[in-house]
JSON list of C-alpha atoms in Angstrom, two decimals:
[
{"chain": "A", "resi": 1, "resn": "MET", "atom": "CA", "xyz": [49.90, 103.98, 80.52]},
{"chain": "A", "resi": 2, "resn": "THR", "atom": "CA", "xyz": [52.37, 102.55, 83.03]},
{"chain": "A", "resi": 3, "resn": "ARG", "atom": "CA", "xyz": [56.06, 103.18, 82.56]},
{"chain": "A", "resi": 4, "resn": "ALA", "atom": "CA", "xyz": [58.28, 100.17, 82.12]},
{"chain": "A", "resi": 5, "resn": "LYS", "atom": "CA", "xyz": [60.40, 99.57, 85.16]},
{"chain": "A", "resi": 6, "resn": "GLU", "atom": "CA", "xyz": [64.01, 100.47, 84.49]},
{"chain": "A", "resi": 7, "resn": "VAL", "atom": "CA", "xyz": [66.28, 97.45, 84.56]},
{"chain": "A", "resi": 8, "resn": "VAL", "atom": "CA", "xyz": [69.40, 98.05, 86.62]},
{"chain": "A", "resi": 9, "resn": "PRO", "atom": "CA", "xyz": [72.33, 95.91, 85.45]},
{"chain": "A", "resi": 10, "resn": "PRO", "atom": "CA", "xyz": [74.19, 93.94, 88.12]},
{"chain": "A", "resi": 11, "resn": "PRO", "atom": "CA", "xyz": [77.51, 95.36, 89.33]},
{"chain": "A", "resi": 12, "resn": "SER", "atom": "CA", "xyz": [80.45, 94.67, 87.06]},
{"chain": "A", "resi": 13, "resn": "ALA", "atom": "CA", "xyz": [83.96, 93.66, 88.05]},
{"chain": "A", "resi": 14, "resn": "GLU", "atom": "CA", "xyz": [84.99, 97.29, 87.56]},
{"chain": "A", "resi": 15, "resn": "ASP", "atom": "CA", "xyz": [82.19, 98.38, 89.93]},
{"chain": "A", "resi": 16, "resn": "PHE", "atom": "CA", "xyz": [83.47, 96.03, 92.61]},
{"chain": "A", "resi": 17, "resn": "LEU", "atom": "CA", "xyz": [87.03, 97.25, 92.02]},
{"chain": "A", "resi": 18, "resn": "ALA", "atom": "CA", "xyz": [85.90, 100.85, 92.50]},
{"chain": "A", "resi": 19, "resn": "ARG", "atom": "CA", "xyz": [84.18, 99.89, 95.76]},
{"chain": "A", "resi": 20, "resn": "ALA", "atom": "CA", "xyz": [87.30, 98.06, 96.95]},
{"chain": "A", "resi": 21, "resn": "LEU", "atom": "CA", "xyz": [89.47, 101.06, 96.17]},
{"chain": "A", "resi": 22, "resn": "ALA", "atom": "CA", "xyz": [87.10, 103.33, 98.10]},
{"chain": "A", "resi": 23, "resn": "ALA", "atom": "CA", "xyz": [86.80, 100.98, 101.09]},
{"chain": "A", "resi": 24, "resn": "GLU", "atom": "CA", "xyz": [87.71, 102.42, 104.49]},
{"chain": "A", "resi": 25, "resn": "SER", "atom": "CA", "xyz": [89.08, 99.21, 105.99]},
{"chain": "A", "resi": 26, "resn": "ALA", "atom": "CA", "xyz": [91.09, 96.18, 104.91]},
{"chain": "A", "resi": 27, "resn": "PRO", "atom": "CA", "xyz": [88.20, 93.71, 105.49]},
{"chain": "A", "resi": 28, "resn": "GLN", "atom": "CA", "xyz": [85.87, 95.87, 103.37]},
{"chain": "A", "resi": 29, "resn": "ARG", "atom": "CA", "xyz": [88.49, 96.11, 100.65]},
{"chain": "A", "resi": 30, "resn": "ALA", "atom": "CA", "xyz": [88.92, 92.34, 100.58]},
{"chain": "A", "resi": 31, "resn": "ARG", "atom": "CA", "xyz": [85.16, 91.70, 100.63]},
{"chain": "A", "resi": 32, "resn": "TRP", "atom": "CA", "xyz": [84.44, 93.90, 97.60]},
{"chain": "A", "resi": 33, "resn": "ALA", "atom": "CA", "xyz": [87.44, 92.53, 95.71]},
{"chain": "A", "resi": 34, "resn": "GLN", "atom": "CA", "xyz": [86.35, 88.94, 96.36]},
{"chain": "A", "resi": 35, "resn": "LYS", "atom": "CA", "xyz": [82.88, 89.75, 95.01]},
{"chain": "A", "resi": 36, "resn": "GLY", "atom": "CA", "xyz": [84.48, 90.99, 91.81]},
{"chain": "A", "resi": 37, "resn": "LEU", "atom": "CA", "xyz": [86.71, 87.91, 91.58]},
{"chain": "A", "resi": 38, "resn": "ALA", "atom": "CA", "xyz": [83.67, 85.68, 92.03]},
{"chain": "A", "resi": 39, "resn": "LEU", "atom": "CA", "xyz": [82.15, 86.85, 88.74]},
{"chain": "A", "resi": 40, "resn": "ASP", "atom": "CA", "xyz": [82.32, 84.74, 85.61]},
{"chain": "A", "resi": 41, "resn": "ALA", "atom": "CA", "xyz": [85.89, 84.70, 84.27]},
{"chain": "A", "resi": 42, "resn": "GLU", "atom": "CA", "xyz": [84.59, 86.08, 80.96]},
{"chain": "A", "resi": 43, "resn": "ASP", "atom": "CA", "xyz": [83.56, 89.26, 82.81]},
{"chain": "A", "resi": 44, "resn": "LEU", "atom": "CA", "xyz": [87.09, 89.86, 84.10]},
{"chain": "A", "resi": 45, "resn": "ALA", "atom": "CA", "xyz": [89.42, 91.90, 81.92]},
{"chain": "A", "resi": 46, "resn": "PRO", "atom": "CA", "xyz": [93.04, 90.94, 82.71]},
{"chain": "A", "resi": 47, "resn": "ASP", "atom": "CA", "xyz": [93.92, 94.37, 84.16]},
{"chain": "A", "resi": 48, "resn": "THR", "atom": "CA", "xyz": [90.81, 94.33, 86.34]},
{"chain": "A", "resi": 49, "resn": "HIS", "atom": "CA", "xyz": [91.58, 90.76, 87.43]},
{"chain": "A", "resi": 50, "resn": "VAL", "atom": "CA", "xyz": [95.07, 91.73, 88.62]},
{"chain": "A", "resi": 51, "resn": "LEU", "atom": "CA", "xyz": [93.85, 94.89, 90.35]},
{"chain": "A", "resi": 52, "resn": "LEU", "atom": "CA", "xyz": [91.12, 92.98, 92.20]},
{"chain": "A", "resi": 53, "resn": "LEU", "atom": "CA", "xyz": [93.69, 90.44, 93.36]},
{"chain": "A", "resi": 54, "resn": "ARG", "atom": "CA", "xyz": [95.92, 93.31, 94.43]},
{"chain": "A", "resi": 55, "resn": "GLN", "atom": "CA", "xyz": [93.21, 94.62, 96.73]},
{"chain": "A", "resi": 56, "resn": "VAL", "atom": "CA", "xyz": [93.10, 91.19, 98.39]},
{"chain": "A", "resi": 57, "resn": "TYR", "atom": "CA", "xyz": [96.91, 91.24, 98.61]},
{"chain": "A", "resi": 58, "resn": "LEU", "atom": "CA", "xyz": [96.86, 94.67, 100.29]},
{"chain": "A", "resi": 59, "resn": "ALA", "atom": "CA", "xyz": [94.24, 93.48, 102.78]},
{"chain": "A", "resi": 60, "resn": "HIS", "atom": "CA", "xyz": [96.52, 90.57, 103.75]},
{"chain": "A", "resi": 61, "resn": "LEU", "atom": "CA", "xyz": [99.46, 92.97, 104.02]},
{"chain": "A", "resi": 62, "resn": "ASP", "atom": "CA", "xyz": [97.48, 95.32, 106.27]},
{"chain": "A", "resi": 63, "resn": "ALA", "atom": "CA", "xyz": [96.59, 92.37, 108.52]},
{"chain": "A", "resi": 64, "resn": "HIS", "atom": "CA", "xyz": [100.22, 91.12, 108.55]},
{"chain": "A", "resi": 65, "resn": "ARG", "atom": "CA", "xyz": [99.23, 87.88, 106.83]},
{"chain": "A", "resi": 66, "resn": "PHE", "atom": "CA", "xyz": [102.42, 88.04, 104.81]},
{"chain": "A", "resi": 67, "resn": "ARG", "atom": "CA", "xyz": [102.50, 84.43, 103.62]},
{"chain": "A", "resi": 68, "resn": "LYS", "atom": "CA", "xyz": [98.96, 84.83, 102.28]},
{"chain": "A", "resi": 69, "resn": "ALA", "atom": "CA", "xyz": [100.07, 88.05, 100.59]},
{"chain": "A", "resi": 70, "resn": "VAL", "atom": "CA", "xyz": [102.86, 86.13, 98.83]},
{"chain": "A", "resi": 71, "resn": "GLU", "atom": "CA", "xyz": [100.34, 83.55, 97.60]},
{"chain": "A", "resi": 72, "resn": "VAL", "atom": "CA", "xyz": [98.04, 86.22, 96.16]},
{"chain": "A", "resi": 73, "resn": "ALA", "atom": "CA", "xyz": [100.98, 87.99, 94.49]},
{"chain": "A", "resi": 74, "resn": "VAL", "atom": "CA", "xyz": [101.86, 84.69, 92.80]},
{"chain": "A", "resi": 75, "resn": "GLN", "atom": "CA", "xyz": [98.28, 84.53, 91.50]},
{"chain": "A", "resi": 76, "resn": "MET", "atom": "CA", "xyz": [98.60, 88.08, 90.20]},
{"chain": "A", "resi": 77, "resn": "ALA", "atom": "CA", "xyz": [101.72, 87.17, 88.23]},
{"chain": "A", "resi": 78, "resn": "THR", "atom": "CA", "xyz": [99.93, 84.29, 86.47]},
{"chain": "A", "resi": 79, "resn": "VAL", "atom": "CA", "xyz": [97.28, 86.55, 84.93]},
{"chain": "A", "resi": 80, "resn": "GLY", "atom": "CA", "xyz": [99.77, 87.81, 82.35]},
{"chain": "A", "resi": 81, "resn": "VAL", "atom": "CA", "xyz": [99.53, 91.60, 82.70]},
{"chain": "A", "resi": 82, "resn": "LEU", "atom": "CA", "xyz": [101.16, 94.01, 85.17]},
{"chain": "A", "resi": 83, "resn": "ARG", "atom": "CA", "xyz": [103.58, 91.23, 86.05]},
{"chain": "A", "resi": 84, "resn": "ASP", "atom": "CA", "xyz": [106.24, 93.60, 87.32]},
{"chain": "A", "resi": 85, "resn": "ILE", "atom": "CA", "xyz": [103.78, 94.98, 89.88]},
{"chain": "A", "resi": 86, "resn": "ALA", "atom": "CA", "xyz": [102.87, 91.44, 90.96]},
{"chain": "A", "resi": 87, "resn": "HIS", "atom": "CA", "xyz": [106.53, 90.48, 91.47]},
{"chain": "A", "resi": 88, "resn": "HIS", "atom": "CA", "xyz": [107.27, 93.76, 93.26]},
{"chain": "A", "resi": 89, "resn": "ASP", "atom": "CA", "xyz": [104.37, 93.11, 95.61]},
{"chain": "A", "resi": 90, "resn": "ARG", "atom": "CA", "xyz": [105.67, 89.60, 96.23]},
{"chain": "A", "resi": 91, "resn": "ALA", "atom": "CA", "xyz": [109.09, 91.08, 97.06]},
{"chain": "A", "resi": 92, "resn": "ARG", "atom": "CA", "xyz": [107.50, 93.43, 99.60]},
{"chain": "A", "resi": 93, "resn": "ALA", "atom": "CA", "xyz": [105.79, 90.52, 101.33]},
{"chain": "A", "resi": 94, "resn": "PHE", "atom": "CA", "xyz": [109.05, 88.57, 101.46]},
{"chain": "A", "resi": 95, "resn": "VAL", "atom": "CA", "xyz": [110.77, 91.60, 103.03]},
{"chain": "A", "resi": 96, "resn": "ALA", "atom": "CA", "xyz": [108.06, 91.63, 105.69]},
{"chain": "A", "resi": 97, "resn": "LEU", "atom": "CA", "xyz": [108.64, 87.91, 106.28]},
{"chain": "A", "resi": 98, "resn": "GLY", "atom": "CA", "xyz": [112.36, 88.51, 106.80]},
{"chain": "A", "resi": 99, "resn": "GLU", "atom": "CA", "xyz": [113.33, 86.53, 103.70]},
{"chain": "A", "resi": 100, "resn": "PRO", "atom": "CA", "xyz": [115.73, 88.88, 101.85]},
{"chain": "A", "resi": 101, "resn": "ALA", "atom": "CA", "xyz": [117.01, 86.35, 99.30]},
{"chain": "A", "resi": 102, "resn": "ALA", "atom": "CA", "xyz": [113.46, 85.57, 98.20]},
{"chain": "A", "resi": 103, "resn": "ALA", "atom": "CA", "xyz": [112.67, 89.29, 98.11]},
{"chain": "A", "resi": 104, "resn": "ILE", "atom": "CA", "xyz": [115.65, 90.00, 95.86]},
{"chain": "A", "resi": 105, "resn": "ALA", "atom": "CA", "xyz": [114.73, 87.13, 93.53]},
{"chain": "A", "resi": 106, "resn": "ALA", "atom": "CA", "xyz": [111.15, 88.42, 93.24]},
{"chain": "A", "resi": 107, "resn": "GLN", "atom": "CA", "xyz": [112.31, 92.00, 92.70]},
{"chain": "A", "resi": 108, "resn": "ARG", "atom": "CA", "xyz": [114.72, 90.83, 90.00]},
{"chain": "A", "resi": 109, "resn": "LEU", "atom": "CA", "xyz": [111.71, 89.38, 88.15]},
{"chain": "A", "resi": 110, "resn": "ALA", "atom": "CA", "xyz": [109.89, 92.68, 88.66]},
{"chain": "A", "resi": 111, "resn": "SER", "atom": "CA", "xyz": [112.70, 94.56, 86.92]},
{"chain": "A", "resi": 112, "resn": "ARG", "atom": "CA", "xyz": [112.84, 91.96, 84.14]},
{"chain": "A", "resi": 113, "resn": "HIS", "atom": "CA", "xyz": [109.11, 92.22, 83.38]},
{"chain": "A", "resi": 114, "resn": "ALA", "atom": "CA", "xyz": [108.80, 95.99, 83.85]},
{"chain": "A", "resi": 115, "resn": "PRO", "atom": "CA", "xyz": [107.73, 98.11, 80.87]},
{"chain": "A", "resi": 116, "resn": "PRO", "atom": "CA", "xyz": [110.08, 100.97, 80.00]},
{"chain": "A", "resi": 117, "resn": "GLU", "atom": "CA", "xyz": [108.13, 103.53, 82.04]},
{"chain": "A", "resi": 118, "resn": "ARG", "atom": "CA", "xyz": [108.55, 101.50, 85.24]},
{"chain": "A", "resi": 119, "resn": "ARG", "atom": "CA", "xyz": [111.91, 99.87, 84.64]},
{"chain": "A", "resi": 120, "resn": "SER", "atom": "CA", "xyz": [114.00, 102.48, 86.46]},
{"chain": "A", "resi": 121, "resn": "PHE", "atom": "CA", "xyz": [111.75, 102.20, 89.52]},
{"chain": "A", "resi": 122, "resn": "GLN", "atom": "CA", "xyz": [111.91, 98.41, 89.62]},
{"chain": "A", "resi": 123, "resn": "LEU", "atom": "CA", "xyz": [115.68, 98.38, 89.14]},
{"chain": "A", "resi": 124, "resn": "TRP", "atom": "CA", "xyz": [116.09, 101.05, 91.80]},
{"chain": "A", "resi": 125, "resn": "CYS", "atom": "CA", "xyz": [114.09, 98.90, 94.24]},
{"chain": "A", "resi": 126, "resn": "LEU", "atom": "CA", "xyz": [116.30, 95.91, 93.38]},
{"chain": "A", "resi": 127, "resn": "GLY", "atom": "CA", "xyz": [119.46, 97.93, 93.96]},
{"chain": "A", "resi": 128, "resn": "THR", "atom": "CA", "xyz": [118.10, 99.10, 97.31]},
{"chain": "A", "resi": 129, "resn": "LEU", "atom": "CA", "xyz": [117.42, 95.54, 98.47]},
{"chain": "A", "resi": 130, "resn": "GLN", "atom": "CA", "xyz": [120.88, 94.45, 97.35]},
{"chain": "A", "resi": 131, "resn": "HIS", "atom": "CA", "xyz": [122.46, 97.28, 99.32]},
{"chain": "A", "resi": 132, "resn": "PHE", "atom": "CA", "xyz": [120.51, 96.38, 102.45]},
{"chain": "A", "resi": 133, "resn": "GLU", "atom": "CA", "xyz": [122.04, 92.90, 102.14]},
{"chain": "A", "resi": 134, "resn": "ASP", "atom": "CA", "xyz": [125.53, 94.49, 101.97]},
{"chain": "A", "resi": 135, "resn": "ASP", "atom": "CA", "xyz": [126.07, 93.53, 98.32]},
{"chain": "A", "resi": 136, "resn": "VAL", "atom": "CA", "xyz": [127.48, 96.91, 97.36]},
{"chain": "A", "resi": 137, "resn": "ASP", "atom": "CA", "xyz": [128.90, 95.84, 93.99]},
{"chain": "A", "resi": 138, "resn": "ALA", "atom": "CA", "xyz": [125.60, 94.33, 92.83]},
{"chain": "A", "resi": 139, "resn": "SER", "atom": "CA", "xyz": [123.68, 97.34, 94.13]},
{"chain": "A", "resi": 140, "resn": "LEU", "atom": "CA", "xyz": [125.86, 99.82, 92.24]},
{"chain": "A", "resi": 141, "resn": "ARG", "atom": "CA", "xyz": [125.59, 97.78, 89.02]},
{"chain": "A", "resi": 142, "resn": "THR", "atom": "CA", "xyz": [121.82, 97.70, 89.33]},
{"chain": "A", "resi": 143, "resn": "LEU", "atom": "CA", "xyz": [121.57, 101.40, 90.10]},
{"chain": "A", "resi": 144, "resn": "ARG", "atom": "CA", "xyz": [123.67, 102.20, 87.01]},
{"chain": "A", "resi": 145, "resn": "ARG", "atom": "CA", "xyz": [121.14, 100.24, 84.94]},
{"chain": "A", "resi": 146, "resn": "ALA", "atom": "CA", "xyz": [118.30, 102.07, 86.66]},
{"chain": "A", "resi": 147, "resn": "GLU", "atom": "CA", "xyz": [119.88, 105.41, 85.84]},
{"chain": "A", "resi": 148, "resn": "ARG", "atom": "CA", "xyz": [119.99, 104.52, 82.13]},
{"chain": "A", "resi": 149, "resn": "TRP", "atom": "CA", "xyz": [116.20, 104.03, 82.14]},
{"chain": "A", "resi": 150, "resn": "ALA", "atom": "CA", "xyz": [115.45, 106.97, 84.43]},
{"chain": "A", "resi": 151, "resn": "HIS", "atom": "CA", "xyz": [113.80, 110.27, 83.58]},
{"chain": "A", "resi": 152, "resn": "GLU", "atom": "CA", "xyz": [112.09, 112.15, 86.44]},
{"chain": "A", "resi": 153, "resn": "ASP", "atom": "CA", "xyz": [113.79, 110.00, 89.08]},
{"chain": "A", "resi": 154, "resn": "ARG", "atom": "CA", "xyz": [117.34, 110.24, 87.69]},
{"chain": "A", "resi": 155, "resn": "ALA", "atom": "CA", "xyz": [118.53, 112.71, 90.37]},
{"chain": "A", "resi": 156, "resn": "MET", "atom": "CA", "xyz": [117.29, 110.41, 93.13]},
{"chain": "A", "resi": 157, "resn": "ILE", "atom": "CA", "xyz": [118.87, 107.29, 91.65]},
{"chain": "A", "resi": 158, "resn": "ARG", "atom": "CA", "xyz": [122.23, 109.06, 91.22]},
{"chain": "A", "resi": 159, "resn": "ALA", "atom": "CA", "xyz": [122.06, 110.28, 94.81]},
{"chain": "A", "resi": 160, "resn": "HIS", "atom": "CA", "xyz": [121.15, 106.80, 96.01]},
{"chain": "A", "resi": 161, "resn": "ALA", "atom": "CA", "xyz": [124.22, 105.37, 94.26]},
{"chain": "A", "resi": 162, "resn": "ALA", "atom": "CA", "xyz": [126.29, 108.07, 96.00]},
{"chain": "A", "resi": 163, "resn": "TYR", "atom": "CA", "xyz": [124.84, 107.01, 99.37]},
{"chain": "A", "resi": 164, "resn": "VAL", "atom": "CA", "xyz": [125.68, 103.37, 98.67]},
{"chain": "A", "resi": 165, "resn": "ARG", "atom": "CA", "xyz": [129.26, 104.34, 97.83]},
{"chain": "A", "resi": 166, "resn": "LEU", "atom": "CA", "xyz": [129.59, 106.44, 100.98]},
{"chain": "A", "resi": 167, "resn": "THR", "atom": "CA", "xyz": [128.43, 103.56, 103.19]},
{"chain": "A", "resi": 168, "resn": "ALA", "atom": "CA", "xyz": [131.21, 101.45, 101.64]},
{"chain": "A", "resi": 169, "resn": "ASN", "atom": "CA", "xyz": [133.85, 104.20, 102.08]},
{"chain": "A", "resi": 170, "resn": "LEU", "atom": "CA", "xyz": [134.14, 104.62, 98.32]},
{"chain": "A", "resi": 171, "resn": "ALA", "atom": "CA", "xyz": [134.87, 107.97, 96.69]},
{"chain": "A", "resi": 172, "resn": "VAL", "atom": "CA", "xyz": [131.97, 109.83, 95.07]},
{"chain": "A", "resi": 173, "resn": "ALA", "atom": "CA", "xyz": [132.76, 112.08, 92.13]},
{"chain": "A", "resi": 174, "resn": "GLY", "atom": "CA", "xyz": [130.77, 115.32, 92.00]},
{"chain": "A", "resi": 175, "resn": "LEU", "atom": "CA", "xyz": [128.94, 114.68, 95.27]},
{"chain": "A", "resi": 176, "resn": "ASP", "atom": "CA", "xyz": [127.98, 118.33, 95.81]},
{"chain": "A", "resi": 177, "resn": "ALA", "atom": "CA", "xyz": [126.36, 118.48, 92.37]},
{"chain": "A", "resi": 178, "resn": "LEU", "atom": "CA", "xyz": [124.47, 115.20, 93.02]},
{"chain": "A", "resi": 179, "resn": "VAL", "atom": "CA", "xyz": [123.10, 116.55, 96.31]},
{"chain": "A", "resi": 180, "resn": "ASN", "atom": "CA", "xyz": [122.15, 119.88, 94.71]},
{"chain": "A", "resi": 181, "resn": "ASP", "atom": "CA", "xyz": [120.34, 118.09, 91.89]},
{"chain": "A", "resi": 182, "resn": "LEU", "atom": "CA", "xyz": [118.36, 116.02, 94.40]},
{"chain": "A", "resi": 183, "resn": "GLN", "atom": "CA", "xyz": [117.50, 119.11, 96.46]},
{"chain": "A", "resi": 184, "resn": "ALA", "atom": "CA", "xyz": [116.20, 120.78, 93.29]},
{"chain": "A", "resi": 185, "resn": "SER", "atom": "CA", "xyz": [114.05, 117.80, 92.28]},
{"chain": "A", "resi": 186, "resn": "PRO", "atom": "CA", "xyz": [110.46, 117.00, 93.35]},
{"chain": "A", "resi": 187, "resn": "ALA", "atom": "CA", "xyz": [111.80, 113.84, 95.03]},
{"chain": "A", "resi": 188, "resn": "ARG", "atom": "CA", "xyz": [113.38, 115.90, 97.82]},
{"chain": "A", "resi": 189, "resn": "GLU", "atom": "CA", "xyz": [110.00, 116.04, 99.57]},
{"chain": "A", "resi": 190, "resn": "GLY", "atom": "CA", "xyz": [109.65, 112.25, 99.58]},
{"chain": "A", "resi": 191, "resn": "TYR", "atom": "CA", "xyz": [112.20, 109.46, 99.54]},
{"chain": "A", "resi": 192, "resn": "GLY", "atom": "CA", "xyz": [114.82, 112.01, 98.53]},
{"chain": "A", "resi": 193, "resn": "GLN", "atom": "CA", "xyz": [114.62, 113.55, 101.98]},
{"chain": "A", "resi": 194, "resn": "TRP", "atom": "CA", "xyz": [115.67, 110.24, 103.51]},
{"chain": "A", "resi": 195, "resn": "LEU", "atom": "CA", "xyz": [118.61, 110.10, 101.09]},
{"chain": "A", "resi": 196, "resn": "LEU", "atom": "CA", "xyz": [119.61, 113.68, 101.89]},
{"chain": "A", "resi": 197, "resn": "GLY", "atom": "CA", "xyz": [119.56, 112.85, 105.60]},
{"chain": "A", "resi": 198, "resn": "MET", "atom": "CA", "xyz": [121.55, 109.66, 105.24]},
{"chain": "A", "resi": 199, "resn": "ILE", "atom": "CA", "xyz": [124.11, 111.29, 102.95]},
{"chain": "A", "resi": 200, "resn": "ALA", "atom": "CA", "xyz": [124.51, 114.15, 105.44]},
{"chain": "A", "resi": 201, "resn": "HIS", "atom": "CA", "xyz": [125.03, 111.59, 108.20]},
{"chain": "A", "resi": 202, "resn": "GLU", "atom": "CA", "xyz": [127.71, 109.77, 106.20]},
{"chain": "A", "resi": 203, "resn": "LEU", "atom": "CA", "xyz": [129.45, 113.13, 105.67]},
{"chain": "A", "resi": 204, "resn": "GLY", "atom": "CA", "xyz": [129.35, 113.94, 109.39]},
{"chain": "A", "resi": 205, "resn": "ASP", "atom": "CA", "xyz": [126.85, 116.82, 109.07]},
{"chain": "A", "resi": 206, "resn": "ALA", "atom": "CA", "xyz": [124.78, 116.01, 112.15]},
{"chain": "A", "resi": 207, "resn": "ARG", "atom": "CA", "xyz": [122.57, 119.11, 112.05]},
{"chain": "A", "resi": 208, "resn": "ARG", "atom": "CA", "xyz": [121.49, 118.61, 108.46]},
{"chain": "A", "resi": 209, "resn": "ALA", "atom": "CA", "xyz": [121.09, 114.87, 108.86]},
{"chain": "A", "resi": 210, "resn": "ALA", "atom": "CA", "xyz": [118.82, 115.30, 111.89]},
{"chain": "A", "resi": 211, "resn": "ALA", "atom": "CA", "xyz": [116.69, 117.95, 110.18]},
{"chain": "A", "resi": 212, "resn": "HIS", "atom": "CA", "xyz": [116.08, 115.82, 107.08]},
{"chain": "A", "resi": 213, "resn": "LEU", "atom": "CA", "xyz": [115.47, 112.57, 108.96]},
{"chain": "A", "resi": 214, "resn": "ARG", "atom": "CA", "xyz": [113.12, 114.11, 111.54]},
{"chain": "A", "resi": 215, "resn": "ALA", "atom": "CA", "xyz": [111.06, 115.66, 108.73]},
{"chain": "A", "resi": 216, "resn": "TRP", "atom": "CA", "xyz": [111.00, 112.37, 106.83]},
{"chain": "A", "resi": 217, "resn": "LEU", "atom": "CA", "xyz": [109.89, 110.38, 109.88]},
{"chain": "A", "resi": 218, "resn": "ARG", "atom": "CA", "xyz": [107.14, 112.92, 110.62]},
{"chain": "A", "resi": 219, "resn": "ARG", "atom": "CA", "xyz": [105.92, 112.55, 107.04]},
{"chain": "A", "resi": 220, "resn": "HIS", "atom": "CA", "xyz": [105.63, 108.78, 107.50]},
{"chain": "A", "resi": 221, "resn": "ALA", "atom": "CA", "xyz": [104.22, 108.80, 111.04]},
{"chain": "A", "resi": 222, "resn": "ALA", "atom": "CA", "xyz": [100.71, 108.06, 109.70]},
{"chain": "A", "resi": 223, "resn": "ALA", "atom": "CA", "xyz": [101.67, 106.14, 106.56]},
{"chain": "A", "resi": 224, "resn": "ASP", "atom": "CA", "xyz": [99.49, 103.26, 105.46]},
{"chain": "A", "resi": 225, "resn": "PRO", "atom": "CA", "xyz": [100.65, 99.76, 106.51]},
{"chain": "A", "resi": 226, "resn": "ALA", "atom": "CA", "xyz": [101.82, 98.78, 103.01]},
{"chain": "A", "resi": 227, "resn": "LYS", "atom": "CA", "xyz": [104.12, 101.80, 102.83]},
{"chain": "A", "resi": 228, "resn": "VAL", "atom": "CA", "xyz": [105.48, 101.19, 106.32]},
{"chain": "A", "resi": 229, "resn": "ILE", "atom": "CA", "xyz": [106.30, 97.61, 105.35]},
{"chain": "A", "resi": 230, "resn": "SER", "atom": "CA", "xyz": [107.96, 98.74, 102.11]},
{"chain": "A", "resi": 231, "resn": "LEU", "atom": "CA", "xyz": [110.09, 101.28, 103.98]},
{"chain": "A", "resi": 232, "resn": "ARG", "atom": "CA", "xyz": [110.80, 99.19, 107.06]},
{"chain": "A", "resi": 233, "resn": "GLU", "atom": "CA", "xyz": [114.58, 99.21, 106.68]},
{"chain": "A", "resi": 234, "resn": "GLU", "atom": "CA", "xyz": [114.71, 102.91, 105.78]},
{"chain": "A", "resi": 235, "resn": "LEU", "atom": "CA", "xyz": [112.59, 103.73, 108.84]},
{"chain": "A", "resi": 236, "resn": "ARG", "atom": "CA", "xyz": [114.84, 101.61, 111.04]},
{"chain": "A", "resi": 237, "resn": "ARG", "atom": "CA", "xyz": [118.02, 103.26, 109.74]},
{"chain": "A", "resi": 238, "resn": "ALA", "atom": "CA", "xyz": [116.58, 106.75, 110.15]},
{"chain": "A", "resi": 239, "resn": "ARG", "atom": "CA", "xyz": [115.60, 106.04, 113.77]},
{"chain": "A", "resi": 240, "resn": "VAL", "atom": "CA", "xyz": [118.99, 104.51, 114.57]},
{"chain": "A", "resi": 241, "resn": "VAL", "atom": "CA", "xyz": [120.81, 107.54, 113.16]},
{"chain": "A", "resi": 242, "resn": "LEU", "atom": "CA", "xyz": [118.56, 110.02, 115.00]},
{"chain": "A", "resi": 243, "resn": "ALA", "atom": "CA", "xyz": [118.93, 108.17, 118.28]},
{"chain": "A", "resi": 244, "resn": "ARG", "atom": "CA", "xyz": [122.70, 108.24, 117.86]},
{"chain": "A", "resi": 245, "resn": "LEU", "atom": "CA", "xyz": [122.72, 111.95, 117.02]},
{"chain": "A", "resi": 246, "resn": "GLU", "atom": "CA", "xyz": [120.44, 112.88, 119.90]},
{"chain": "A", "resi": 247, "resn": "SER", "atom": "CA", "xyz": [122.55, 110.95, 122.39]},
{"chain": "A", "resi": 248, "resn": "ASP", "atom": "CA", "xyz": [125.76, 112.78, 121.44]}
]
C-alpha cells in the first residue's frame, strides 16, 4: 500500500515575514517582504501587514532611498495598527532627508498614537528633535510629559532634560543626583552614555566627557544603517566635541 504524499501548505505571510527578518541583506529583506505583501489581503493580519511593510521601509532606509521610505511609512500608518511606529519611522526618514519640520510633525503624531507602554519613548524622541531645532521651551515641555509616562527610562529622560537646560545656560536642580541615577541605570551603557558625555562636556569636565563619548562612538562604529540615521545628530555632536577636546 502506497503512502499518501504529504501536502505541504504554501508559505504564509508570517513565513515570509520570518524570512525577511532573517535576511542578510537589504535586497533579500525587501524581496521576502514583497512576497508576503503579494498574498491575498485576507491572508494578511494587520500586525503582519505593517511589519512586512516595515521590512520594505528598512530596505529603502539602508539604500538611502529616503523619499521611498517616507512613502512606505505612510502606507504603514494607513493599516490601522502600530501607527506610532509608522509615524516614528516616517520621522526618521524625514530627518535623513534634512526636513526637520516634517520630522517633528511626524514624531508628534507618533507620540499622539502611542500606547501607554511606548508613549514615554515617542515623547522623548519628539523632545529630542525639538531640542536639535533649538526650541528649548518646547523640548522641555515635551520631556516633562515623557517623564510622566516613563518607567524604566525615567532616569534617562530626566538626565536628557538636564542636558537641554545646560545647553541653554539654565540652572539644573539636583544635577548630581540626576547624573548618579543615570549612571546606576541600564541606560548608561546605551544612549545614556552619550548623555553622560554631553553633560560632562557642558560642565567643563573634559576627561569624563571624552571617556564617555569615545566609548559611545566605539559602540556605534558598526551600527546598522537605520540606527546610524536615527542617531545622526548625536553622532555629529559627539564627534565635534571630541575633536574640540583632542585639539586643546
